[in-house]
C-alpha cells in the first residue's frame, strides 16, 4: 500500500556494500561504520524478529494496491491481505459480488480469505490454486445454511517472491493483466450463461431451465437466467434456492509476471458491463502517474459516465455496485523498479562524485525534505568520501542527440566537459517569467567512449587511484553546494490544485516547495536565488542524467523540458542513438 507522510513518502538511509535482505522484519544496523573505497559508509544489516536475528527471502517484486467503489446496493465486498507462506511474500485480493442481497458477499468478506490462507500450505501455484477450490467449497456450504443469497468470487494471489499470479474465480467478476504496452491478458473465466456454452450445456444436461426474464410488456429482457432462482450464472457460492445446478468449483489458472511489470485490475461486473477491457486498460495506462487508488477511481468514473451501458427499461443511471481493485506490480530490481522522486538524491550523489551507493527505503518514494538536494549533500559530505580505483565511464556522443515534445526540447551536443544549460518560460506567472541558468561540472574530462563505438581502454578494470576525487574536486563540490544544490522545487497555484485533484503532491507544502500565483511568491522567506526556478530545473536535469552513471561529455541544453524528456535523452544516449530519440525512449 502507498505510504503517506506529511513531508515525504518515506524515510531513507544511505548505506553501501551489499544491500540488506529482509522480509517483513525491520532492518537494524549493527557494528561500526567503516570506510570503503568509492563508498560513503558501510553497515552490517540484520533482519530482526523478536530477539532472534534471522534473514528471510526478500520479495523480488513490489506491489501497490488501490481500490475504489461505488456502493448502491451494498452487495459488493472485497478484502486484501499480505501474508508470508513458507517464507514467501504473498498478496491476496478478493472481490465478492453478491446477488439476492448482501448476506453471501458479506460472509465471503468475513471468512473466505481466512479459509484460503489456512488451506494454502505454501506459496506455490499448485498450493494456491488448490486452496481456492477448498475455500470456495467451505464458504458455499456455510452460506447455503444461512441465506438464499449468492455471490460470485474472484481471488488473486500474487507471490511477490516467485513472481507468479494464481487466479481463482466463480461467476462474472473479471480480472485482467495490463502490461505497459500491447494487449491485455484475461485472467478469469466468464461463467455467465449468456456467454458460456459449456455452462449452458452443463445446466441443461442436469435438466435446468434457462430463459430470459420478461419486461412489463411481456417481452424477453436482460441476460439469460437459470430457473428457479433467476441467477445469471450457475457458478457461485450460496444460492440455496437454485439447488443442484449451482457449482462452487472455481476456474483456476496461474501465470508468471511479465518482466516489465504490469497492472492487474480485479472488478465486479458493474465495471465490465459498462466498459470494454481495452477501455479499462487505456484508462490505467493514462493514469500511470496517479496512485493505484487514483487509477481505480478514474476507471470507475469512466464507467459511470458510459450512460448507454445502463440505458435499459428507462433507467439512465447505474443500478449496480461497482468495485475496482488495481494492483500496480513492478520488479524490485532492474528495469521494473518502482522507486519515485529519486532525482534530488541522484543529483546530490552526482554532484559529489559518488559512484557507489546503496539506498535503503521503507516506501517507494524518497522524502522530499526541503525540496532541494542540499540536505542530501550535507549528509553525504558529513559521512565522508573515499577514492575509488574505478568509476562509471562517461558517454561521449559524436553528434547531437535530442528529445522533443511540442515546443519543449532537450539536446546533448558533444563537448570536452559536461555542461548543463536550462531555459524555462512561465509567461502567465510573472514571478517566474522567463529564466535561464548554466552550470559546468568542473574537473578534467574523464576518459569517455563515443556513442556507438566499441570501447578499447587499456586501463579498463584498473583505473588510476583517486579518479573519483579527481573527477569531482573539493572546489567543484563546493561550487555545486553553493550554486545548484540549494535550489528548491517550485510550482504554481494552478499546478498545485491540478496535482492534488489527481491525488498527487499530497505531502507538499510551502516548507518543501516554492509556490507562486500570477503576482507573487507565497513563501514568506522568499527565494534563495533570483533565478531559483531555473536552477532547480537544472538540478532536476542533473539528477535525471545521473541515471547514466556519469554525466555525458556534452553540453546539454534544455528548453521548457520535463523529467520525461530528460529520461528520454538519457535512454537515447545509453542506446547509442544519434539524432532524435526514438519513440521507445519515451515509454
Coordinates of C-alpha atoms in Angstrom, one line a residue:
X1 CA 0.0 0.0 0.0
X2 CA 1.1 3.5 -0.6
X3 CA 2.6 5.1 2.5
X4 CA 1.6 8.7 3.1
X5 CA 3.6 11.0 5.3
X6 CA 3.2 14.8 5.8
X7 CA 6.6 15.7 4.2
X8 CA 7.5 12.8 2.1
X9 CA 6.5 9.2 1.4
X10 CA 9.2 7.6 3.5
X11 CA 12.5 7.8 5.4
X12 CA 15.7 6.8 3.6
X13 CA 19.0 5.6 5.0
X14 CA 22.1 5.7 2.8
X15 CA 24.5 2.9 3.1
X16 CA 26.8 0.9 0.8
X17 CA 28.0 -2.5 0.1
X18 CA 25.6 -5.5 -0.4
X19 CA 22.0 -4.4 0.2
X20 CA 20.4 -5.8 3.3
X21 CA 18.0 -8.6 2.6
X22 CA 15.0 -8.5 4.8
X23 CA 11.5 -9.9 4.6
X24 CA 8.8 -8.4 6.8
X25 CA 11.1 -7.8 9.7
X26 CA 12.6 -4.4 10.5
X27 CA 16.1 -3.5 9.3
X28 CA 18.5 -2.7 12.1
X29 CA 22.2 -1.7 11.8
X30 CA 24.9 -3.2 14.0
X31 CA 28.6 -2.8 14.2
X32 CA 30.8 0.2 13.5
X33 CA 30.6 2.0 10.2
X34 CA 33.7 1.5 8.1
X35 CA 35.1 3.3 5.1
X36 CA 35.2 1.5 1.8
X37 CA 36.8 2.7 -1.5
X38 CA 34.3 4.8 -3.5
X39 CA 31.6 4.5 -0.9
X40 CA 30.1 6.7 1.7
X41 CA 29.9 4.3 4.6
X42 CA 29.1 0.6 5.2
X43 CA 26.8 -1.0 7.7
X44 CA 26.2 -4.6 8.7
X45 CA 22.4 -5.2 8.4
X46 CA 20.3 -7.8 10.1
X47 CA 16.7 -8.6 9.9
X48 CA 15.4 -8.7 13.5
X49 CA 12.4 -10.6 14.5
X50 CA 11.8 -10.6 18.3
X51 CA 15.1 -11.5 20.0
X52 CA 16.3 -13.7 17.2
X53 CA 18.3 -12.4 14.2
X54 CA 17.0 -14.0 11.0
X55 CA 17.3 -13.3 7.3
X56 CA 14.3 -14.2 5.1
X57 CA 13.9 -14.0 1.3
X58 CA 13.4 -10.5 0.1
X59 CA 10.5 -10.2 -2.4
X60 CA 11.6 -9.9 -6.0
X61 CA 8.5 -7.8 -6.8
X62 CA 6.7 -4.9 -5.2
X63 CA 3.0 -4.3 -5.4
X64 CA 0.9 -1.2 -4.6
X65 CA -2.8 -1.9 -4.1
X66 CA -5.6 0.7 -4.6
X67 CA -9.3 0.3 -4.6
X68 CA -12.4 2.4 -5.4
X69 CA -16.1 1.6 -5.0
X70 CA -19.5 3.0 -5.9
X71 CA -21.8 1.3 -3.4
X72 CA -25.5 1.5 -4.4
X73 CA -26.9 -1.8 -3.0
X74 CA -24.2 -2.9 -0.6
X75 CA -23.8 -6.2 -2.4
X76 CA -20.1 -5.8 -3.4
X77 CA -17.5 -6.7 -0.8
X78 CA -13.7 -7.0 -1.0
X79 CA -10.8 -8.0 1.1
X80 CA -7.0 -7.6 0.8
X81 CA -4.3 -9.4 2.8
X82 CA -0.5 -9.6 2.9
X83 CA 0.9 -12.9 4.3
X84 CA 4.0 -15.0 4.5
X85 CA 3.7 -18.6 3.3
X86 CA 6.8 -20.7 4.0
X87 CA 9.0 -17.6 3.9
X88 CA 7.4 -16.3 0.7
X89 CA 5.6 -12.9 0.5
X90 CA 2.1 -13.3 -0.9
X91 CA -0.5 -10.6 -1.5
X92 CA -4.1 -11.9 -1.7
X93 CA -7.1 -9.9 -3.0
X94 CA -10.7 -11.0 -3.1
X95 CA -13.8 -9.4 -4.7
X96 CA -17.2 -10.8 -4.0
X97 CA -20.3 -9.6 -5.9
X98 CA -23.5 -10.6 -4.2
X99 CA -26.9 -11.1 -5.6
X100 CA -30.3 -11.6 -3.9
X101 CA -29.0 -9.5 -1.1
X102 CA -25.7 -8.9 0.6
X103 CA -25.5 -11.8 3.1
X104 CA -23.4 -14.1 0.9
X105 CA -20.9 -11.5 -0.2
X106 CA -20.5 -10.2 3.4
X107 CA -19.9 -13.8 4.6
X108 CA -17.2 -14.1 1.9
X109 CA -15.5 -10.9 3.1
X110 CA -15.6 -12.2 6.7
X111 CA -14.3 -15.7 6.1
X112 CA -13.2 -16.6 2.6
X113 CA -9.6 -15.4 2.7
X114 CA -9.1 -16.9 6.2
X115 CA -10.1 -20.3 4.8
X116 CA -8.0 -19.7 1.7
X117 CA -4.8 -18.8 3.6
X118 CA -5.3 -21.7 6.0
X119 CA -5.7 -24.1 3.1
X120 CA -2.5 -22.9 1.3
X121 CA 0.4 -24.9 2.7
X122 CA 3.0 -22.7 0.9
X123 CA 3.3 -20.1 -1.8
X124 CA 3.5 -22.5 -4.8
X125 CA 1.0 -22.1 -7.6
X126 CA -0.4 -25.6 -7.0
X127 CA -1.0 -24.9 -3.4
X128 CA -2.6 -21.5 -4.0
X129 CA -4.9 -22.9 -6.7
X130 CA -5.9 -25.9 -4.6
X131 CA -6.6 -23.6 -1.6
X132 CA -9.1 -21.7 -3.8
X133 CA -11.2 -24.7 -4.5
X134 CA -11.2 -25.7 -0.9
X135 CA -12.1 -22.3 0.4
X136 CA -14.9 -21.7 -2.1
X137 CA -16.5 -25.1 -1.2
X138 CA -16.3 -24.4 2.5
X139 CA -17.9 -20.9 2.2
X140 CA -20.6 -22.3 -0.2
X141 CA -21.8 -24.8 2.3
X142 CA -21.9 -22.2 5.1
X143 CA -23.8 -19.6 3.0
X144 CA -26.4 -22.1 2.0
X145 CA -27.2 -22.7 5.6
X146 CA -27.9 -19.1 6.4
X147 CA -29.4 -17.5 3.3
X148 CA -30.7 -18.0 -0.2
X149 CA -28.4 -15.2 -1.4
X150 CA -25.4 -16.0 -3.5
X151 CA -22.1 -14.4 -4.6
X152 CA -19.6 -14.5 -7.4
X153 CA -16.0 -14.6 -6.2
X154 CA -12.6 -13.7 -7.7
X155 CA -9.3 -14.3 -5.8
X156 CA -5.9 -13.1 -7.0
X157 CA -2.9 -14.4 -5.1
X158 CA 0.4 -12.7 -6.1
X159 CA 3.6 -14.4 -5.0
X160 CA 6.0 -11.5 -4.8
X161 CA 9.0 -13.7 -4.2
X162 CA 8.4 -16.0 -7.2
X163 CA 6.7 -13.5 -9.5
X164 CA 3.7 -15.7 -10.0
X165 CA 0.0 -15.0 -10.2
X166 CA -2.7 -17.5 -9.1
X167 CA -6.3 -16.7 -10.1
X168 CA -9.4 -18.3 -8.7
X169 CA -12.9 -17.2 -9.9
X170 CA -16.6 -18.1 -9.9
X171 CA -19.1 -16.1 -11.9
X172 CA -18.8 -12.9 -13.8
X173 CA -16.4 -10.7 -11.9
X174 CA -13.3 -10.4 -14.1
X175 CA -9.6 -9.9 -13.7
X176 CA -7.2 -8.7 -16.4
X177 CA -3.5 -8.2 -16.6
X178 CA -2.5 -4.9 -18.3
X179 CA 1.2 -4.7 -19.4
X180 CA 2.8 -1.4 -20.1
X181 CA 2.1 -1.9 -23.8
X182 CA 0.4 -4.4 -26.0
X183 CA -2.7 -6.5 -25.5
X184 CA -4.2 -7.2 -22.1
X185 CA -4.5 -10.8 -20.8
X186 CA -7.7 -12.1 -19.4
X187 CA -7.1 -13.9 -16.1
X188 CA -10.6 -15.1 -15.3
X189 CA -13.3 -17.3 -16.9
X190 CA -16.7 -15.7 -17.7
X191 CA -19.3 -18.1 -16.3
X192 CA -22.3 -16.1 -17.4
X193 CA -25.0 -18.3 -19.0
X194 CA -25.3 -15.7 -21.8
X195 CA -21.7 -16.2 -22.9
X196 CA -20.5 -19.6 -21.7
X197 CA -21.7 -22.5 -23.9
X198 CA -20.1 -25.1 -21.5
X199 CA -22.1 -23.7 -18.7
X200 CA -25.3 -23.8 -20.7
X201 CA -24.7 -27.4 -21.7
X202 CA -23.9 -28.4 -18.1
X203 CA -27.1 -26.9 -16.7
X204 CA -29.3 -28.2 -19.5
X205 CA -27.7 -31.6 -19.1
X206 CA -28.9 -31.6 -15.5
X207 CA -32.4 -30.7 -16.5
X208 CA -32.2 -27.0 -15.7
X209 CA -34.5 -24.4 -17.3
X210 CA -32.8 -21.4 -19.0
X211 CA -34.8 -18.4 -20.2
X212 CA -34.8 -14.6 -20.1
X213 CA -36.9 -12.6 -17.7
X214 CA -39.9 -10.6 -19.0
X215 CA -40.3 -6.9 -19.0
X216 CA -43.6 -5.0 -18.4
X217 CA -44.7 -5.6 -22.0
X218 CA -44.1 -9.3 -21.6
X219 CA -41.0 -9.3 -23.9
X220 CA -37.8 -11.1 -23.1
X221 CA -35.3 -8.8 -21.4
X222 CA -32.0 -8.9 -19.6
X223 CA -29.5 -11.7 -19.5
X224 CA -30.2 -15.4 -19.9
X225 CA -31.1 -16.8 -16.4
X226 CA -31.4 -20.1 -14.7
X227 CA -34.7 -21.0 -13.0
X228 CA -35.6 -21.4 -10.2
X229 CA -33.7 -18.6 -8.7
X230 CA -33.3 -16.4 -11.8
X231 CA -29.5 -16.3 -11.5
X232 CA -27.4 -15.2 -14.5
X233 CA -24.6 -17.7 -13.8
X234 CA -24.5 -21.1 -12.3
X235 CA -21.1 -21.0 -10.7
X236 CA -21.2 -19.1 -7.4
X237 CA -21.3 -19.7 -3.6
X238 CA -24.6 -20.0 -1.9
X239 CA -27.8 -19.7 -4.0
X240 CA -29.5 -22.4 -1.9
X241 CA -32.9 -21.9 -3.7
X242 CA -31.3 -22.7 -7.1
X243 CA -30.3 -26.1 -5.8
X244 CA -28.1 -28.7 -7.5
X245 CA -27.4 -26.6 -10.5
X246 CA -25.0 -24.3 -8.6
X247 CA -21.4 -25.4 -8.9
X248 CA -18.9 -23.8 -6.4
X249 CA -15.9 -25.3 -8.3
X250 CA -13.9 -22.3 -9.5
X251 CA -11.8 -21.8 -12.6
X252 CA -8.2 -21.7 -11.6
X253 CA -5.1 -20.7 -13.6
X254 CA -1.6 -19.4 -13.0
X255 CA 1.0 -17.4 -15.0
X256 CA 4.3 -15.7 -14.4
X257 CA 4.5 -11.9 -14.1
X258 CA 5.9 -10.1 -17.2
X259 CA 9.4 -8.9 -16.8
X260 CA 8.4 -5.3 -17.4
X261 CA 5.8 -5.3 -14.6
X262 CA 2.1 -4.8 -15.1
X263 CA -1.2 -3.6 -13.6
X264 CA -3.8 -6.2 -12.6
X265 CA -7.3 -5.0 -12.3
X266 CA -10.0 -7.0 -10.5
X267 CA -13.5 -5.7 -10.7
X268 CA -17.2 -6.6 -10.2
X269 CA -19.5 -6.8 -13.2
X270 CA -20.6 -3.2 -12.6
X271 CA -17.4 -2.2 -14.4
X272 CA -17.3 -4.8 -17.2
X273 CA -21.0 -4.2 -18.1
X274 CA -20.0 -0.6 -18.9
X275 CA -16.5 -0.7 -20.4
X276 CA -14.7 -3.0 -22.7
X277 CA -11.4 -4.4 -21.3
X278 CA -9.5 -2.4 -23.8
X279 CA -11.1 0.8 -22.5
X280 CA -10.2 -0.2 -18.9
X281 CA -6.6 -0.9 -20.0
X282 CA -6.4 2.5 -21.7
X283 CA -7.6 4.2 -18.5
X284 CA -5.0 2.5 -16.4
X285 CA -2.2 3.5 -18.8
X286 CA -3.4 7.1 -19.0
X287 CA -3.2 7.4 -15.2
X288 CA 0.2 5.7 -14.6
X289 CA 1.3 8.9 -12.8
X290 CA -1.5 8.5 -10.2
X291 CA -1.6 6.2 -7.3
X292 CA -3.4 2.9 -7.8
X293 CA -6.3 4.4 -5.9
X294 CA -6.4 7.3 -8.3
X295 CA -6.4 4.9 -11.3
X296 CA -9.2 2.8 -9.8
X297 CA -11.3 5.9 -9.2
X298 CA -10.6 7.1 -12.8
X299 CA -11.8 3.8 -14.2
X300 CA -15.0 3.8 -12.1
X301 CA -15.8 7.4 -13.1
X302 CA -15.3 6.5 -16.8
X303 CA -17.7 3.5 -16.3
X304 CA -20.3 5.7 -14.7
X305 CA -20.1 8.2 -17.5
X306 CA -20.9 5.5 -20.0
X307 CA -24.6 6.1 -19.6
X308 CA -25.6 4.0 -22.5
X309 CA -24.4 0.9 -20.7
X310 CA -27.2 1.3 -18.2
X311 CA -29.9 2.7 -20.6
X312 CA -32.5 -0.1 -20.3
X313 CA -36.1 -0.1 -19.2
X314 CA -35.9 3.7 -18.9
X315 CA -33.1 3.7 -16.3
X316 CA -30.4 6.2 -17.2
X317 CA -28.3 5.7 -14.0
X318 CA -26.3 2.7 -12.9
X319 CA -28.3 0.3 -10.8
X320 CA -25.4 -2.0 -9.7
X321 CA -22.5 -1.7 -7.3
X322 CA -19.1 -1.2 -8.9
X323 CA -15.8 -2.2 -7.2
X324 CA -12.4 -1.9 -8.8
X325 CA -9.1 -3.0 -7.3
X326 CA -5.8 -2.1 -9.1
X327 CA -2.5 -3.9 -8.3
X328 CA 0.5 -2.0 -9.6
X329 CA 3.2 -4.6 -9.9
X330 CA 6.9 -3.8 -10.5
X331 CA 10.2 -5.7 -10.2
X332 CA 12.1 -4.7 -7.1
X333 CA 15.3 -4.6 -9.1
X334 CA 16.5 -3.9 -12.6
X335 CA 14.2 -2.2 -15.2
X336 CA 11.0 -2.8 -13.3
X337 CA 11.8 -0.8 -10.2
X338 CA 9.1 1.3 -8.6
X339 CA 11.0 4.0 -6.7
X340 CA 9.9 7.5 -7.3
X341 CA 11.3 11.1 -6.8
X342 CA 14.9 10.0 -6.9
X343 CA 16.3 13.0 -8.8
X344 CA 17.2 15.2 -5.9
X345 CA 19.3 12.4 -4.2
X346 CA 20.8 11.3 -7.5
X347 CA 21.8 15.0 -8.2
X348 CA 23.5 15.2 -4.8
X349 CA 25.4 12.0 -5.4
X350 CA 26.4 13.0 -8.9
X351 CA 27.4 16.5 -7.8
X352 CA 29.5 15.0 -5.0
X353 CA 31.1 12.5 -7.4
X354 CA 29.8 9.4 -5.6
X355 CA 29.8 6.3 -7.9
X356 CA 28.9 3.5 -5.5
X357 CA 26.0 3.7 -3.0
X358 CA 23.1 1.7 -1.7
X359 CA 19.9 3.5 -0.6
X360 CA 17.6 1.7 1.8
X361 CA 13.9 2.8 1.8
X362 CA 10.8 2.0 3.8
X363 CA 8.5 3.2 1.0
X364 CA 8.5 3.7 -2.8
X365 CA 9.3 7.4 -2.7
X366 CA 12.3 9.3 -1.3
X367 CA 11.5 12.0 1.3
X368 CA 11.1 15.5 -0.3
X369 CA 13.0 17.1 2.6
X370 CA 13.1 20.9 1.8
X371 CA 12.6 20.3 -2.0
X372 CA 16.3 20.6 -2.9
X373 CA 19.4 18.5 -2.9
X374 CA 21.1 20.4 -0.1
X375 CA 20.1 18.2 2.8
X376 CA 21.2 15.1 0.9
X377 CA 24.6 16.7 0.1
X378 CA 25.1 17.8 3.7
X379 CA 24.7 14.2 4.8
X380 CA 27.0 12.9 2.1
X381 CA 29.8 15.3 2.9
X382 CA 29.4 14.6 6.7
X383 CA 29.8 10.9 6.0
X384 CA 32.9 11.5 4.0
X385 CA 34.2 10.3 0.6
X386 CA 36.9 7.8 -0.2
X387 CA 38.7 7.4 -3.5
X388 CA 37.9 4.6 -5.8
X389 CA 40.0 2.6 -8.2
X390 CA 37.3 2.6 -10.9
X391 CA 34.3 4.7 -11.7
X392 CA 31.5 4.8 -14.3
X393 CA 32.6 5.7 -17.8
X394 CA 31.2 8.8 -19.4
X395 CA 29.5 8.6 -22.7
X396 CA 30.9 10.8 -25.4
X397 CA 28.3 11.5 -28.1
X398 CA 29.8 12.0 -31.6
X399 CA 26.8 14.0 -32.9
X400 CA 23.9 15.9 -31.3
X401 CA 21.2 13.8 -29.6
X402 CA 17.8 15.3 -28.7
X403 CA 14.3 14.6 -27.5
X404 CA 11.4 17.0 -28.1
X405 CA 7.7 17.3 -27.5
X406 CA 5.8 20.3 -28.9
X407 CA 7.9 23.4 -28.1
X408 CA 9.8 21.6 -25.3
X409 CA 13.1 20.0 -26.1
X410 CA 16.5 18.9 -24.7
X411 CA 19.6 18.3 -26.7
X412 CA 23.1 16.9 -25.9
X413 CA 25.9 18.3 -28.1
X414 CA 29.5 16.9 -28.0
X415 CA 31.8 18.9 -25.6
X416 CA 35.0 18.5 -23.8
X417 CA 33.3 18.5 -20.3
X418 CA 29.8 18.2 -19.0
X419 CA 27.8 21.4 -19.0
X420 CA 24.0 22.0 -18.4
X421 CA 22.0 25.0 -19.6
X422 CA 18.3 25.4 -18.9
X423 CA 15.7 27.9 -20.0
X424 CA 12.1 28.0 -18.6
X425 CA 9.2 30.2 -19.6
X426 CA 6.2 30.7 -17.4
X427 CA 4.8 33.8 -19.1
X428 CA 1.5 34.0 -17.3
X429 CA 3.2 33.7 -13.9
X430 CA 5.2 36.9 -13.6
X431 CA 7.2 35.8 -10.5
X432 CA 8.9 33.1 -12.7
X433 CA 8.6 34.5 -16.2
X434 CA 11.5 33.5 -18.5
X435 CA 14.8 32.4 -16.8
X436 CA 18.0 30.7 -17.9
X437 CA 20.8 29.2 -15.9
X438 CA 24.0 27.4 -17.0
X439 CA 26.2 25.1 -14.8
X440 CA 29.6 23.5 -15.6
X441 CA 30.8 20.4 -13.7
X442 CA 34.5 21.3 -13.1
X443 CA 37.4 18.9 -13.2
X444 CA 39.4 17.3 -16.0
X445 CA 37.3 15.4 -18.6
X446 CA 37.0 11.7 -17.7
X447 CA 38.0 9.1 -20.2
X448 CA 35.0 8.6 -22.4
X449 CA 33.7 6.4 -25.2
X450 CA 31.9 7.5 -28.3
X451 CA 28.3 6.6 -28.6
X452 CA 28.0 3.6 -31.0
X453 CA 31.8 2.8 -30.9
X454 CA 33.5 -0.1 -29.3
X455 CA 35.4 0.7 -26.1
X456 CA 39.1 0.0 -26.2
X457 CA 40.6 1.5 -23.0
X458 CA 43.8 -0.3 -22.0
X459 CA 43.1 0.8 -18.4
X460 CA 39.7 -1.0 -18.2
X461 CA 39.3 -2.5 -14.8
X462 CA 42.4 -0.8 -13.4
X463 CA 41.9 3.0 -13.4
X464 CA 44.1 5.4 -11.5
X465 CA 43.7 5.6 -7.8
X466 CA 41.8 8.7 -6.7
X467 CA 39.9 9.0 -10.0
X468 CA 36.7 9.8 -8.2
X469 CA 38.1 12.8 -6.3
X470 CA 40.0 14.0 -9.4
X471 CA 36.7 14.0 -11.3
X472 CA 34.9 16.0 -8.5
X473 CA 37.5 18.2 -6.8
X474 CA 36.6 19.8 -3.5
X475 CA 36.2 23.1 -5.3
X476 CA 33.8 21.6 -7.7
X477 CA 31.7 20.1 -4.9
X478 CA 31.8 23.4 -3.1
X479 CA 30.5 25.2 -6.2
X480 CA 27.7 22.6 -6.6
X481 CA 26.8 23.0 -2.9
X482 CA 26.7 26.8 -3.3
X483 CA 25.1 27.4 -6.7
X484 CA 22.9 24.4 -7.5
X485 CA 22.1 22.0 -4.6
X486 CA 20.0 24.6 -2.6
X487 CA 17.6 25.3 -5.4
X488 CA 14.1 24.1 -4.4
X489 CA 11.3 22.6 -6.4
X490 CA 8.6 25.1 -7.4
X491 CA 5.0 25.1 -8.6
X492 CA 2.2 27.4 -9.5
X493 CA -1.0 27.5 -7.6
X494 CA -2.8 26.3 -10.7
X495 CA -0.4 23.3 -10.9
X496 CA -0.8 22.5 -7.2
X497 CA -4.6 22.4 -7.5
X498 CA -4.5 20.1 -10.5
X499 CA -2.0 17.8 -8.8
X500 CA -4.0 17.4 -5.7
X501 CA -7.2 16.8 -7.6
X502 CA -5.3 13.9 -9.2
X503 CA -4.2 12.5 -5.9
X504 CA -0.6 13.8 -6.2
X505 CA 1.7 16.1 -4.2
X506 CA -0.3 15.3 -1.0
X507 CA 2.8 15.8 1.1
X508 CA 3.7 19.1 -0.5
X509 CA 3.7 22.4 1.5
X510 CA 5.4 25.8 1.5
X511 CA 8.1 24.2 3.6
X512 CA 9.3 21.9 0.8
X513 CA 8.4 23.8 -2.4
X514 CA 8.2 27.3 -3.8
X515 CA 4.7 28.3 -4.8
X516 CA 3.6 31.3 -6.7
X517 CA 0.4 32.7 -8.2
X518 CA 0.2 35.2 -11.1
X519 CA 1.6 38.0 -9.0
X520 CA 3.8 36.9 -6.2
X521 CA 5.6 34.1 -4.3
X522 CA 3.6 32.7 -1.4
X523 CA 6.6 31.6 0.6
X524 CA 7.3 34.1 3.4
X525 CA 11.1 33.6 3.4
X526 CA 11.4 34.4 -0.3
X527 CA 13.9 32.9 -2.8
X528 CA 17.4 31.7 -2.2
X529 CA 18.4 32.9 -5.7
X530 CA 16.7 35.3 -8.1
X531 CA 16.6 32.6 -10.7
X532 CA 15.9 29.7 -8.3
X533 CA 13.3 28.0 -10.5
X534 CA 15.8 27.8 -13.5
X535 CA 18.5 26.5 -11.1
X536 CA 16.1 23.8 -9.8
X537 CA 15.2 22.6 -13.3
X538 CA 19.0 22.3 -13.9
X539 CA 19.3 20.3 -10.7
X540 CA 16.5 18.0 -11.9
X541 CA 18.3 17.6 -15.3
X542 CA 21.5 16.7 -13.4
X543 CA 19.6 14.1 -11.3
X544 CA 17.9 12.5 -14.3
X545 CA 21.2 12.3 -16.3
X546 CA 22.8 10.7 -13.3
X547 CA 20.9 7.6 -14.3
X548 CA 23.7 7.1 -16.9
X549 CA 26.2 6.5 -14.1
X550 CA 28.3 9.5 -15.1
X551 CA 27.4 12.8 -16.9
X552 CA 28.0 12.6 -20.7
X553 CA 30.8 14.6 -22.3
X554 CA 28.3 17.0 -23.7
X555 CA 26.7 20.4 -23.4
X556 CA 23.1 19.6 -22.6
X557 CA 20.7 22.4 -23.4
X558 CA 17.1 22.2 -22.3
X559 CA 14.1 24.4 -23.1
X560 CA 10.8 24.0 -21.2
X561 CA 11.6 20.3 -20.8
X562 CA 10.4 17.8 -18.3
X563 CA 11.5 14.7 -16.5
X564 CA 10.1 12.6 -19.3
X565 CA 12.2 14.4 -21.9
X566 CA 15.3 14.3 -19.6
X567 CA 15.0 10.5 -19.3
X568 CA 14.2 10.0 -23.0
X569 CA 17.5 11.8 -23.7
X570 CA 19.4 9.6 -21.2
X571 CA 17.9 6.5 -22.8
X572 CA 18.8 7.7 -26.3
X573 CA 22.4 8.3 -25.2
X574 CA 22.7 5.0 -23.4
X575 CA 21.3 3.2 -26.5
X576 CA 23.8 4.9 -28.8
X577 CA 21.2 6.9 -30.7
X578 CA 22.3 9.8 -32.8
X579 CA 19.7 12.5 -33.7
X580 CA 16.2 12.4 -32.4
X581 CA 15.3 9.9 -29.6
X582 CA 13.2 7.0 -30.8
X583 CA 9.6 6.5 -29.6
X584 CA 10.5 3.7 -27.2
X585 CA 12.8 6.1 -25.3
X586 CA 9.7 7.9 -24.1
X587 CA 8.0 4.9 -22.6

